[in-house]
Every structure is written in structure tokens, then in C-alpha cells.
CHARMM-style PDB file with segment names, atoms N, HN, CA, C and O in Angstrom:
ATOM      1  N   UNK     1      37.409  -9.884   0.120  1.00  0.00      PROA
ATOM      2  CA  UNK     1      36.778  -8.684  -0.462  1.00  0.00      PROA
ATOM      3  C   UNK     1      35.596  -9.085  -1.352  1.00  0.00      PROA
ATOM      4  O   UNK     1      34.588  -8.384  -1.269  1.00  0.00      PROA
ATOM      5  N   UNK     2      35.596 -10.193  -2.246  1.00  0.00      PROA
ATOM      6  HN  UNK     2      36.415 -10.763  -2.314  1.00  0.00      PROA
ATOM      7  CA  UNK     2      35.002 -10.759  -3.199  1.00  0.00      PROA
ATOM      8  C   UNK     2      33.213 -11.017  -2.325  1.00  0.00      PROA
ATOM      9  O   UNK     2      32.084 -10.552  -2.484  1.00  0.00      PROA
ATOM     10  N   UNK     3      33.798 -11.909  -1.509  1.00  0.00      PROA
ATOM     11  HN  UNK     3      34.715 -12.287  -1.381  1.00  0.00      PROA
ATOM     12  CA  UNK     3      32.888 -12.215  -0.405  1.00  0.00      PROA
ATOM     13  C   UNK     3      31.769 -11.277   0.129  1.00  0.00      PROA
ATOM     14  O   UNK     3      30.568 -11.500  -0.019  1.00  0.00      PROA
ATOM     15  N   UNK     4      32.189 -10.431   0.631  1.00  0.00      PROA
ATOM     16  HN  UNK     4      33.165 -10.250   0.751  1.00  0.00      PROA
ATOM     17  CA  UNK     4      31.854  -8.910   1.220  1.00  0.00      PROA
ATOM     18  C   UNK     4      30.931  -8.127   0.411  1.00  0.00      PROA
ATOM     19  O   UNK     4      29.984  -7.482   0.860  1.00  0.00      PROA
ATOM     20  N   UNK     5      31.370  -8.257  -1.180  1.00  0.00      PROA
ATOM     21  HN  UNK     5      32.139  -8.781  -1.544  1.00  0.00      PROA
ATOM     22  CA  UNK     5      30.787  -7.484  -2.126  1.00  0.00      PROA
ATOM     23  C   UNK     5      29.502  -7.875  -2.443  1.00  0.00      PROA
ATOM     24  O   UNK     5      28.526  -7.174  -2.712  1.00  0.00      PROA
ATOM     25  N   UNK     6      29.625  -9.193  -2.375  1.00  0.00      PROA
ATOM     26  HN  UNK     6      30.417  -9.762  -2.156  1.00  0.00      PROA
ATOM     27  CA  UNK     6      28.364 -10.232  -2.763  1.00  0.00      PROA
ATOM     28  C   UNK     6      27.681 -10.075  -1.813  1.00  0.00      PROA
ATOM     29  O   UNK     6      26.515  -9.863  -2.144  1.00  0.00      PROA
ATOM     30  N   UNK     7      27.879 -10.075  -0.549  1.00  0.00      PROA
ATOM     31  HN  UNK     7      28.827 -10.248  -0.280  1.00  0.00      PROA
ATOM     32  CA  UNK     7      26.733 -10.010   0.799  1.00  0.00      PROA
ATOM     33  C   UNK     7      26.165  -8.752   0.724  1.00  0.00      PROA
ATOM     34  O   UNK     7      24.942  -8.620   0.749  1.00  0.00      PROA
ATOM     35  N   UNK     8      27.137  -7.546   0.610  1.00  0.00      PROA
ATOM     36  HN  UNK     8      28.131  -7.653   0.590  1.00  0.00      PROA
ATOM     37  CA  UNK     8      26.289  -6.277   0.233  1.00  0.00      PROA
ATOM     38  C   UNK     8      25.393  -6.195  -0.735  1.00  0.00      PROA
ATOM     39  O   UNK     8      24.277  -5.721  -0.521  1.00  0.00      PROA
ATOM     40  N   UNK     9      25.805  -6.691  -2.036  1.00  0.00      PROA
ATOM     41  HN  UNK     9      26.711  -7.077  -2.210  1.00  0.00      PROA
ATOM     42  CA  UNK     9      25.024  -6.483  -2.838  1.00  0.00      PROA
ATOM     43  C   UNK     9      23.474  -7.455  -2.552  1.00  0.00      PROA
ATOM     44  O   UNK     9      22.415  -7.277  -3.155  1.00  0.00      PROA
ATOM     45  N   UNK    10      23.662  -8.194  -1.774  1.00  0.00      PROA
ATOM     46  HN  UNK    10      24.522  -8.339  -1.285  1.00  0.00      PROA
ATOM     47  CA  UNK    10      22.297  -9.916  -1.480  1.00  0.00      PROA
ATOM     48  C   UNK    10      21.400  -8.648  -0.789  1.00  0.00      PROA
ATOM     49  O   UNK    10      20.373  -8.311  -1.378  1.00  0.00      PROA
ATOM     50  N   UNK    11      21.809  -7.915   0.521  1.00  0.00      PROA
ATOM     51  HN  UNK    11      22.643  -8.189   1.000  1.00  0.00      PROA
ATOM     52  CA  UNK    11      21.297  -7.373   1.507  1.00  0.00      PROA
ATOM     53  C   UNK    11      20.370  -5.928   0.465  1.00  0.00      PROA
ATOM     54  O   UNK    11      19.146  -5.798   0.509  1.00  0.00      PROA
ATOM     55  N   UNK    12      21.165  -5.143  -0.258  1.00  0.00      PROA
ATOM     56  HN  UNK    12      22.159  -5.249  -0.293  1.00  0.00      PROA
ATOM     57  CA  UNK    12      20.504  -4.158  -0.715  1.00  0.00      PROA
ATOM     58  C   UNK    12      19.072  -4.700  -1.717  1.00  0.00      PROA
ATOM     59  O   UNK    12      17.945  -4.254  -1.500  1.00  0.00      PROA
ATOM     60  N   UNK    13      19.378  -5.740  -2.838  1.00  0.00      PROA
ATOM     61  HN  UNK    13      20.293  -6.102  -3.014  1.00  0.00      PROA
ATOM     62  CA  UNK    13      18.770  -6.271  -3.264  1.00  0.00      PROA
ATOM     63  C   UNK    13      17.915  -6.443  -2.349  1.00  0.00      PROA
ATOM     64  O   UNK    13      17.143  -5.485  -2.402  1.00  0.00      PROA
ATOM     65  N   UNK    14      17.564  -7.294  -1.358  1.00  0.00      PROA
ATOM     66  HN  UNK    14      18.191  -8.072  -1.315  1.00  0.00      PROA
ATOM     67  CA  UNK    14      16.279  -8.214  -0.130  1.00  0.00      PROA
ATOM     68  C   UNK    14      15.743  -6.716   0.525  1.00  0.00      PROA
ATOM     69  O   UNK    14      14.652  -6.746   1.094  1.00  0.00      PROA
ATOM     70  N   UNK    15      16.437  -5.484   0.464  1.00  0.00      PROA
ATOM     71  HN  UNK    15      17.324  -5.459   0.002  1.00  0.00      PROA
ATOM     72  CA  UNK    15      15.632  -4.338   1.160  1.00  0.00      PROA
ATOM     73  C   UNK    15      14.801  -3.748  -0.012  1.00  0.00      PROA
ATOM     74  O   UNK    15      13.663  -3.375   0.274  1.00  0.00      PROA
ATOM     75  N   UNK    16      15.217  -3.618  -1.273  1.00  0.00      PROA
ATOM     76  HN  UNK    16      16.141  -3.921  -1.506  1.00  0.00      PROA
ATOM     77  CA  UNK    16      14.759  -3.043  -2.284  1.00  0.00      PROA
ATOM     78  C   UNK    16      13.364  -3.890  -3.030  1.00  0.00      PROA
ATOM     79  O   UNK    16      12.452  -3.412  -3.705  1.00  0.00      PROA
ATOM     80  N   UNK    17      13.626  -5.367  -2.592  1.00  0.00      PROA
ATOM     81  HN  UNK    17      14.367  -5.755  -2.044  1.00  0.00      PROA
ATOM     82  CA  UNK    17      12.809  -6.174  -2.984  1.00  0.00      PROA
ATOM     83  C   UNK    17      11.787  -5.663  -2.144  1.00  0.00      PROA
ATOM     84  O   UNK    17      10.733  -5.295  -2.661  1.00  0.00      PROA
ATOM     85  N   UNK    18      12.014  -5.567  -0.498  1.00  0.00      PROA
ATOM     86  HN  UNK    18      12.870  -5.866  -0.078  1.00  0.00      PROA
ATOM     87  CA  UNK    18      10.825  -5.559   0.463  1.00  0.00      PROA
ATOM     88  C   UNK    18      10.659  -4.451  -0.291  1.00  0.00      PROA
ATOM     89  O   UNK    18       9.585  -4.560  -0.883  1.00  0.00      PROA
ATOM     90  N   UNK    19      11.180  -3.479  -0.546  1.00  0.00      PROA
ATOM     91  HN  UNK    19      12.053  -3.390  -0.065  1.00  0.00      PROA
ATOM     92  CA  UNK    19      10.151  -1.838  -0.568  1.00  0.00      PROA
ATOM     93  C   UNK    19       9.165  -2.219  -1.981  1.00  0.00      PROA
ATOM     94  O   UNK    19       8.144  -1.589  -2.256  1.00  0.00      PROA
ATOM     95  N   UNK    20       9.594  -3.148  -2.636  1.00  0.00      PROA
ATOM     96  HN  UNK    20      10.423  -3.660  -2.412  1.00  0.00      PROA
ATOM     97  CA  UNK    20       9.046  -3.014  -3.948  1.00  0.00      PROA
ATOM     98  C   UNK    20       7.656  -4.367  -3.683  1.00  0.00      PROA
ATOM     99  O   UNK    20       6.673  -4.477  -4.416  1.00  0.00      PROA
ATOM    100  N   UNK    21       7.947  -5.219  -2.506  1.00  0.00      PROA
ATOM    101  HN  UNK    21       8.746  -5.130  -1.911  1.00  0.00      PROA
ATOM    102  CA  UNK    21       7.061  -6.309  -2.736  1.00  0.00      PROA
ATOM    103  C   UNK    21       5.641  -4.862  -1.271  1.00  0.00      PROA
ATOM    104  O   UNK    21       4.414  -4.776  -1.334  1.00  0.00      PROA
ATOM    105  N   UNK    22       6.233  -4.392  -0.657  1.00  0.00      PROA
ATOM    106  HN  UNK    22       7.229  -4.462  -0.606  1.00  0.00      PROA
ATOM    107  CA  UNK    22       5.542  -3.446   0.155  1.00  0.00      PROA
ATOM    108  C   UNK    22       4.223  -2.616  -0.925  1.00  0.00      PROA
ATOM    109  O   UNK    22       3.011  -2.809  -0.837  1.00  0.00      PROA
ATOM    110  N   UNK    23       4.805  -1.860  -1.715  1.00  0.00      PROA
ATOM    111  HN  UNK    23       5.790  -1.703  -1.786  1.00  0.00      PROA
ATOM    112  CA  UNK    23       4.389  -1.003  -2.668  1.00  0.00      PROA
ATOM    113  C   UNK    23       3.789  -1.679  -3.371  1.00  0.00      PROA
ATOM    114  O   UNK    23       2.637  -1.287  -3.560  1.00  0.00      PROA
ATOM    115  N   UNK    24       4.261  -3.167  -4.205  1.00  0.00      PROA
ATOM    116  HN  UNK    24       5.197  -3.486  -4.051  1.00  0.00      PROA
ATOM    117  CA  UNK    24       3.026  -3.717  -4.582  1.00  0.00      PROA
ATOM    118  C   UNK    24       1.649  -4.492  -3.791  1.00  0.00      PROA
ATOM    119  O   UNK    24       0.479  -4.429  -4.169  1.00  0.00      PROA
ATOM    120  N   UNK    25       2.106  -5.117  -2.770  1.00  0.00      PROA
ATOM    121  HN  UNK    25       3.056  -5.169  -2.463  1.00  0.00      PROA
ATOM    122  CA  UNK    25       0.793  -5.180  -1.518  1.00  0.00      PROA
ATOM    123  C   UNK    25       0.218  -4.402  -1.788  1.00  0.00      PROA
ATOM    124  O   UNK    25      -0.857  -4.581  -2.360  1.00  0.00      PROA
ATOM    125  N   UNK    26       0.811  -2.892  -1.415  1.00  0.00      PROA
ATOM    126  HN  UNK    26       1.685  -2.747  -0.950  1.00  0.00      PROA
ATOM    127  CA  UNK    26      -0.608  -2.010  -1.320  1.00  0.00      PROA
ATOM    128  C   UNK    26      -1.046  -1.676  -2.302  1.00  0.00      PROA
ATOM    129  O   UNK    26      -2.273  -1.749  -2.382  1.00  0.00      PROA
ATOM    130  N   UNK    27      -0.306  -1.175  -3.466  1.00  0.00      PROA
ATOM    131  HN  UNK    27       0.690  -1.116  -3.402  1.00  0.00      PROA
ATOM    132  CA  UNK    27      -1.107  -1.477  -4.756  1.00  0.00      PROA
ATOM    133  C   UNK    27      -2.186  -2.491  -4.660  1.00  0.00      PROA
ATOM    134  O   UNK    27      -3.203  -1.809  -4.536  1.00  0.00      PROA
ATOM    135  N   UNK    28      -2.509  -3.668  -4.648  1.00  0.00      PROA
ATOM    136  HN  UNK    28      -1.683  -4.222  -4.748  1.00  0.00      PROA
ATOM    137  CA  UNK    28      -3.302  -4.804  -4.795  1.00  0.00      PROA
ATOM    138  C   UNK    28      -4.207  -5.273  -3.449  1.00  0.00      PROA
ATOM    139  O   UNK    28      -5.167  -6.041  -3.502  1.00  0.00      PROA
ATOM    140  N   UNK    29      -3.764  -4.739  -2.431  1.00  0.00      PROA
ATOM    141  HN  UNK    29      -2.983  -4.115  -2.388  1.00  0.00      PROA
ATOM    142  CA  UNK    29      -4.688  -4.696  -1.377  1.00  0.00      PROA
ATOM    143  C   UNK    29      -5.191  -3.560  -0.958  1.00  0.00      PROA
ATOM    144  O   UNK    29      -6.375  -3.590  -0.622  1.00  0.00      PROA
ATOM    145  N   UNK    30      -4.461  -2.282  -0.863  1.00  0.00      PROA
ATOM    146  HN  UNK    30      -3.499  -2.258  -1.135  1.00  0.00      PROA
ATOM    147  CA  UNK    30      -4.958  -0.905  -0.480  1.00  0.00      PROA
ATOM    148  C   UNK    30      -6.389  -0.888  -1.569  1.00  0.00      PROA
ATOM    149  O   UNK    30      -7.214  -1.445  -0.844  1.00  0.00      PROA
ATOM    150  N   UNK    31      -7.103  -0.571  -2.846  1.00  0.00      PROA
ATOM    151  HN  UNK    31      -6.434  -0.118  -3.435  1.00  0.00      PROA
ATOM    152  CA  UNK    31      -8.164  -0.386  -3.515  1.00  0.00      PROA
ATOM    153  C   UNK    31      -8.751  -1.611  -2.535  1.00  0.00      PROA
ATOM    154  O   UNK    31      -8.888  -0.933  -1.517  1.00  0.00      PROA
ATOM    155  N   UNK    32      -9.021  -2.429  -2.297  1.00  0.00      PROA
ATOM    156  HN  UNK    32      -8.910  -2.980  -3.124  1.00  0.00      PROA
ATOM    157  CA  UNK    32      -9.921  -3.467  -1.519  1.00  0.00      PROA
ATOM    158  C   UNK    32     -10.553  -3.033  -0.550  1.00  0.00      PROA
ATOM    159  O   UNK    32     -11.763  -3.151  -0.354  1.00  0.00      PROA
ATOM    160  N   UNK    33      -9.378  -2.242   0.445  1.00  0.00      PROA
ATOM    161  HN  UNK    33      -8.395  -2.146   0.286  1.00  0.00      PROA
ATOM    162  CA  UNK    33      -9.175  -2.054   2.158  1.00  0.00      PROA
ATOM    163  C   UNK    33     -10.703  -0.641   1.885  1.00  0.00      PROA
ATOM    164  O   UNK    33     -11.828  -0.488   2.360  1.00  0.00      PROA
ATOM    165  N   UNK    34      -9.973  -0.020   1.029  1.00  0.00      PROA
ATOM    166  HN  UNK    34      -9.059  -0.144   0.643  1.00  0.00      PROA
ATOM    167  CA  UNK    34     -10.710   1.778   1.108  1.00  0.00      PROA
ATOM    168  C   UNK    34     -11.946   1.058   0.349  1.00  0.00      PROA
ATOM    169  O   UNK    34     -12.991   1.487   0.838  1.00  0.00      PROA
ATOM    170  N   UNK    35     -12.207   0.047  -0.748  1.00  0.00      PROA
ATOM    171  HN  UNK    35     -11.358  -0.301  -1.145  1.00  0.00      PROA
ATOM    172  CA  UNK    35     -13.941  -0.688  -0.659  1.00  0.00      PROA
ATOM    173  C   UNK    35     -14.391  -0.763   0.018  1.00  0.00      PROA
ATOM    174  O   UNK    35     -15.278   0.059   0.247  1.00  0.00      PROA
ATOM    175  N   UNK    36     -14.226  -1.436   0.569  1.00  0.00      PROA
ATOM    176  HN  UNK    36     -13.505  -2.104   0.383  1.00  0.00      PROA
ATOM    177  CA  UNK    36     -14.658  -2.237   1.704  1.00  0.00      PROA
ATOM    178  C   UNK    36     -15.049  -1.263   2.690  1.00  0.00      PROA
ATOM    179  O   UNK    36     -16.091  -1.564   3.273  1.00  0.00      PROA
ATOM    180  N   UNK    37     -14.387   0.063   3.123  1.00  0.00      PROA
ATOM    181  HN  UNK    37     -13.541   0.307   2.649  1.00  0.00      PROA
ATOM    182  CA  UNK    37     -14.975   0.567   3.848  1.00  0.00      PROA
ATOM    183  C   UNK    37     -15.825   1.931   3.400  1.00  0.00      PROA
ATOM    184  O   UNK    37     -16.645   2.684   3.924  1.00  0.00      PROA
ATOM    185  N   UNK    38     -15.174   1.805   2.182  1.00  0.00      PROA
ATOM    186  HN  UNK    38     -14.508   1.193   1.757  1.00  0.00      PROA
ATOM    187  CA  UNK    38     -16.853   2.952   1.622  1.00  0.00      PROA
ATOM    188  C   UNK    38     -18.074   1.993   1.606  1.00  0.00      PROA
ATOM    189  O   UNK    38     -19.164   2.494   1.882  1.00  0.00      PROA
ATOM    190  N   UNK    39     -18.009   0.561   1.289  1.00  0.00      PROA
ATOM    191  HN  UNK    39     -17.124   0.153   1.064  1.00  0.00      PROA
ATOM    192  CA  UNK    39     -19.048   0.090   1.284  1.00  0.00      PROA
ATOM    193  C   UNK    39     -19.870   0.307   3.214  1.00  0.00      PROA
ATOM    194  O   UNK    39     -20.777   0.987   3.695  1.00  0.00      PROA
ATOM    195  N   UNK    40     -19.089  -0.499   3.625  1.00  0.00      PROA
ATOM    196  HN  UNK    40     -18.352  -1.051   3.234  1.00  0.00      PROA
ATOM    197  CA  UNK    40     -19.382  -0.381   5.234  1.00  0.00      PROA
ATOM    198  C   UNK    40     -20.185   0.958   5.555  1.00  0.00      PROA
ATOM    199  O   UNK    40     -21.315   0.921   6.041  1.00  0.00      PROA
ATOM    200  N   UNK    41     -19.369   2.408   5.179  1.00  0.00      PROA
ATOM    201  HN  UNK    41     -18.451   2.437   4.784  1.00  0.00      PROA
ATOM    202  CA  UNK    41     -19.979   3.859   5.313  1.00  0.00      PROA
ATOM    203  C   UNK    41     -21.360   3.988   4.556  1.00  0.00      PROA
ATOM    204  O   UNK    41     -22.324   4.589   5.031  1.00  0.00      PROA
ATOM    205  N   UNK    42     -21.352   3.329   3.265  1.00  0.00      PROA
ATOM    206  HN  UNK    42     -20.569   2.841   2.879  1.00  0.00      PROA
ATOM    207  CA  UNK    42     -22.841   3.466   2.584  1.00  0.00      PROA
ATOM    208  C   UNK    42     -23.801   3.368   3.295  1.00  0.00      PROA
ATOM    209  O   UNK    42     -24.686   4.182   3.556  1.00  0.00      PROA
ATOM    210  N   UNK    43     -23.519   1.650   3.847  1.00  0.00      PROA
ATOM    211  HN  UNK    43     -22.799   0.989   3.635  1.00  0.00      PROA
ATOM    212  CA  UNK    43     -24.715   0.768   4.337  1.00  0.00      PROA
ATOM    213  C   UNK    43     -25.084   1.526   5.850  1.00  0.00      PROA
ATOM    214  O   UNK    43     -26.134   1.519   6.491  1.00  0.00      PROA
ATOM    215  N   UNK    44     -24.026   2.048   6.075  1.00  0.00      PROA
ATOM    216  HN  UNK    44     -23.173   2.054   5.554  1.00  0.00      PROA
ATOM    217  CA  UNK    44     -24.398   3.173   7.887  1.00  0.00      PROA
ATOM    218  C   UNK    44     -24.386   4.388   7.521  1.00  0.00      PROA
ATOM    219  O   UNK    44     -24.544   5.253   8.383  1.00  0.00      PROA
ATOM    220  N   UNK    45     -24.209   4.726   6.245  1.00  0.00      PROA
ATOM    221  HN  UNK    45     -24.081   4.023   5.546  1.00  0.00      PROA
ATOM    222  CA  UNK    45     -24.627   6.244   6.157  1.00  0.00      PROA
ATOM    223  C   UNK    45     -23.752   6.944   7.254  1.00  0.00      PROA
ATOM    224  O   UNK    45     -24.482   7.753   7.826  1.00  0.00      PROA
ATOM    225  N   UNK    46     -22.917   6.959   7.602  1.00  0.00      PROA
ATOM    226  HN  UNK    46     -22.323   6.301   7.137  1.00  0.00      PROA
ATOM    227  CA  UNK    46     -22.489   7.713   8.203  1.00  0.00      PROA
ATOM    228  C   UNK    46     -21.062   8.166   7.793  1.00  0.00      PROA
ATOM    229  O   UNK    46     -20.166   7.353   7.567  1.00  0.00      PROA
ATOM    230  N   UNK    47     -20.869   9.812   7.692  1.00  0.00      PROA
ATOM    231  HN  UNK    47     -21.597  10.472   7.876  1.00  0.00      PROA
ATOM    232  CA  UNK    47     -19.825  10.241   7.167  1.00  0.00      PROA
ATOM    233  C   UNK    47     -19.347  10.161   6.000  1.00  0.00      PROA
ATOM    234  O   UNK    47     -18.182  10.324   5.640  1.00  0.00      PROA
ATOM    235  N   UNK    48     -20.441   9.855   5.282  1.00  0.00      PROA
ATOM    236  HN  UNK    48     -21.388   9.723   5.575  1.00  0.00      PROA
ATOM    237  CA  UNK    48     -20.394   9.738   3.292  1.00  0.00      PROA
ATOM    238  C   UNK    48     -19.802  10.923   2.539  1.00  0.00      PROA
ATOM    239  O   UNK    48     -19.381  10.732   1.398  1.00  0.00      PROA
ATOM    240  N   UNK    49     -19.724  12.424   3.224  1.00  0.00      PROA
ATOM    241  HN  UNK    49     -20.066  12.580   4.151  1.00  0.00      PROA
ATOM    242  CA  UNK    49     -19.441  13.039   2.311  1.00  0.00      PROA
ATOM    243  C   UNK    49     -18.157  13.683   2.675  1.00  0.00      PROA
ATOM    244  O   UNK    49     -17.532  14.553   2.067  1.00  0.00      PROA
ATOM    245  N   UNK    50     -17.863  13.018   3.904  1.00  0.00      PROA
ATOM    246  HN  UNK    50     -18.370  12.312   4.397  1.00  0.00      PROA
ATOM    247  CA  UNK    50     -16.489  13.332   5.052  1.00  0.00      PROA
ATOM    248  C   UNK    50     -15.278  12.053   3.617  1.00  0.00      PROA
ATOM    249  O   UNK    50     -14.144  12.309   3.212  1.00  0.00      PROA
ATOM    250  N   UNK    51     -16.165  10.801   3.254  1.00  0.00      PROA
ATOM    251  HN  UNK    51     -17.087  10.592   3.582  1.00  0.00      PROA
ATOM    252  CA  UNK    51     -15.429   9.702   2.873  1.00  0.00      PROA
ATOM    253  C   UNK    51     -15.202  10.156   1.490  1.00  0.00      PROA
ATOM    254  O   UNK    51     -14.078   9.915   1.050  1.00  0.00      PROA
ATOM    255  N   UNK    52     -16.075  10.795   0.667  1.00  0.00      PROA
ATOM    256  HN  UNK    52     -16.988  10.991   1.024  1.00  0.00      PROA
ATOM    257  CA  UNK    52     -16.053  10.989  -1.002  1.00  0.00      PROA
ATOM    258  C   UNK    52     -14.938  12.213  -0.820  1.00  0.00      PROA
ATOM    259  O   UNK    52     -13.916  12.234  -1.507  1.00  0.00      PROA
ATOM    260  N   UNK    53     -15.173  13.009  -0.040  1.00  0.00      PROA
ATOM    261  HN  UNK    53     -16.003  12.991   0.518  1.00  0.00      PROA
ATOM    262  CA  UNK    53     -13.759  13.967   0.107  1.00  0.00      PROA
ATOM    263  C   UNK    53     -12.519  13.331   0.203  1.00  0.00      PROA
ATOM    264  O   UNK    53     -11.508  13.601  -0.446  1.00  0.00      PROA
ATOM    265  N   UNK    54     -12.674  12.398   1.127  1.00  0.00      PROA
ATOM    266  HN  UNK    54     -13.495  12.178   1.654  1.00  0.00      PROA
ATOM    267  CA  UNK    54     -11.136  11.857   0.863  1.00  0.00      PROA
ATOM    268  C   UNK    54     -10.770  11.005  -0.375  1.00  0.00      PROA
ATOM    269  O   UNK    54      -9.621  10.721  -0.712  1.00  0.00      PROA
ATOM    270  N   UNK    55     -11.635  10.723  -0.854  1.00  0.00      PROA
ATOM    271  HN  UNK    55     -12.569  10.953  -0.581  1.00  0.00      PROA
ATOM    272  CA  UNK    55     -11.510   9.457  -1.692  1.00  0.00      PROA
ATOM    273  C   UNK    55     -11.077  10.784  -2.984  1.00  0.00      PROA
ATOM    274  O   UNK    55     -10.217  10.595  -3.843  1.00  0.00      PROA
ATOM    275  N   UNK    56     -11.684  11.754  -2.884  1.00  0.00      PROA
ATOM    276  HN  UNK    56     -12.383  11.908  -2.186  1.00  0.00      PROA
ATOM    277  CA  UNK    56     -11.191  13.009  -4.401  1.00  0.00      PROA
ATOM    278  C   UNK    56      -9.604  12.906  -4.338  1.00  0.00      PROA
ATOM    279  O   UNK    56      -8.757  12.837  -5.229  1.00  0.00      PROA
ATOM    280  N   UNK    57      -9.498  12.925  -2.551  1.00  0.00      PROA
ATOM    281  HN  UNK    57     -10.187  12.981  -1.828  1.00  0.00      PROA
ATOM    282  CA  UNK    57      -8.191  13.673  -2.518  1.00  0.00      PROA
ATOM    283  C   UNK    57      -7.113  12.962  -2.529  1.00  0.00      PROA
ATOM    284  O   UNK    57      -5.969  13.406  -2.624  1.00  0.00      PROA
ATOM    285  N   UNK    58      -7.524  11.518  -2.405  1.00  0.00      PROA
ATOM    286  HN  UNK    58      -8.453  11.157  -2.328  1.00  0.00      PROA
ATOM    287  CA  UNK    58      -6.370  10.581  -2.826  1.00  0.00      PROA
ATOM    288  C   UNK    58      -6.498  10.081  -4.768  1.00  0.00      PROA
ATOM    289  O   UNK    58      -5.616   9.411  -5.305  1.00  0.00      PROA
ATOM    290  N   UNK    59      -7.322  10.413  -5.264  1.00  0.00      PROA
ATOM    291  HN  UNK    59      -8.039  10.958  -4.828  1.00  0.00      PROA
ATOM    292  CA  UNK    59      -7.655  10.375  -6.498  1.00  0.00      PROA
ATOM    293  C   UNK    59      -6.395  11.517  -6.980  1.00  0.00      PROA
ATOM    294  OT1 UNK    59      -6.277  11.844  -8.161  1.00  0.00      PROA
TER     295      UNK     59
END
């Protein structure tokens, strides 16, 4: 039983970790990803005010 308890508890821990190491990735890479491609949209002008709309609406 002892055994059992400990493996459950290893497994919930290693899923909770992924959701939490997930959420911080994108924390720390998502602001980069959406740079990077407003920059890209600047320099081609294309769809700049299609991109600042979204960018309000995730603000």
C-alpha cells in the first residue's frame, strides 16, 4: 500500500510539474514568438492593424 501511495503521489507531482514547466515556457517564450512576428508584419506591412487588434485583445 505504502508503495502505491508513493508512485501516485511521483506521477501527479511529474504531470503538475509538466503543466507548470508548460505555462512557464510560454510565459518566457510566447512574448518573443508574438515579437518576432509583429516585427516580421511591420517590415511587410501587411495586416498591421488586423495584428494591433489582436495584440489589444490578448492584452
Amino acid at each position: 500500500m505504502e508503495k502505491n501511495n508513493s508512485q501516485s503521489t511521483k506521477s501527479s507531482l511529474t504531470s503538475s510539474e509538466r503543466v507548470l514547466s508548460v505555462l512557464f515556457g510560454f510565459g518566457l517564450y510566447g512574448p518573443q514568438v508574438y515579437a518576432k512576428k509583429y516585427e516580421s508584419l511591420k517590415t511587410k506591412r501587411i495586416l498591421q492593424p488586423d495584428y494591433e487588434s489582436i495584440v489589444r485583445f490578448l492584452e
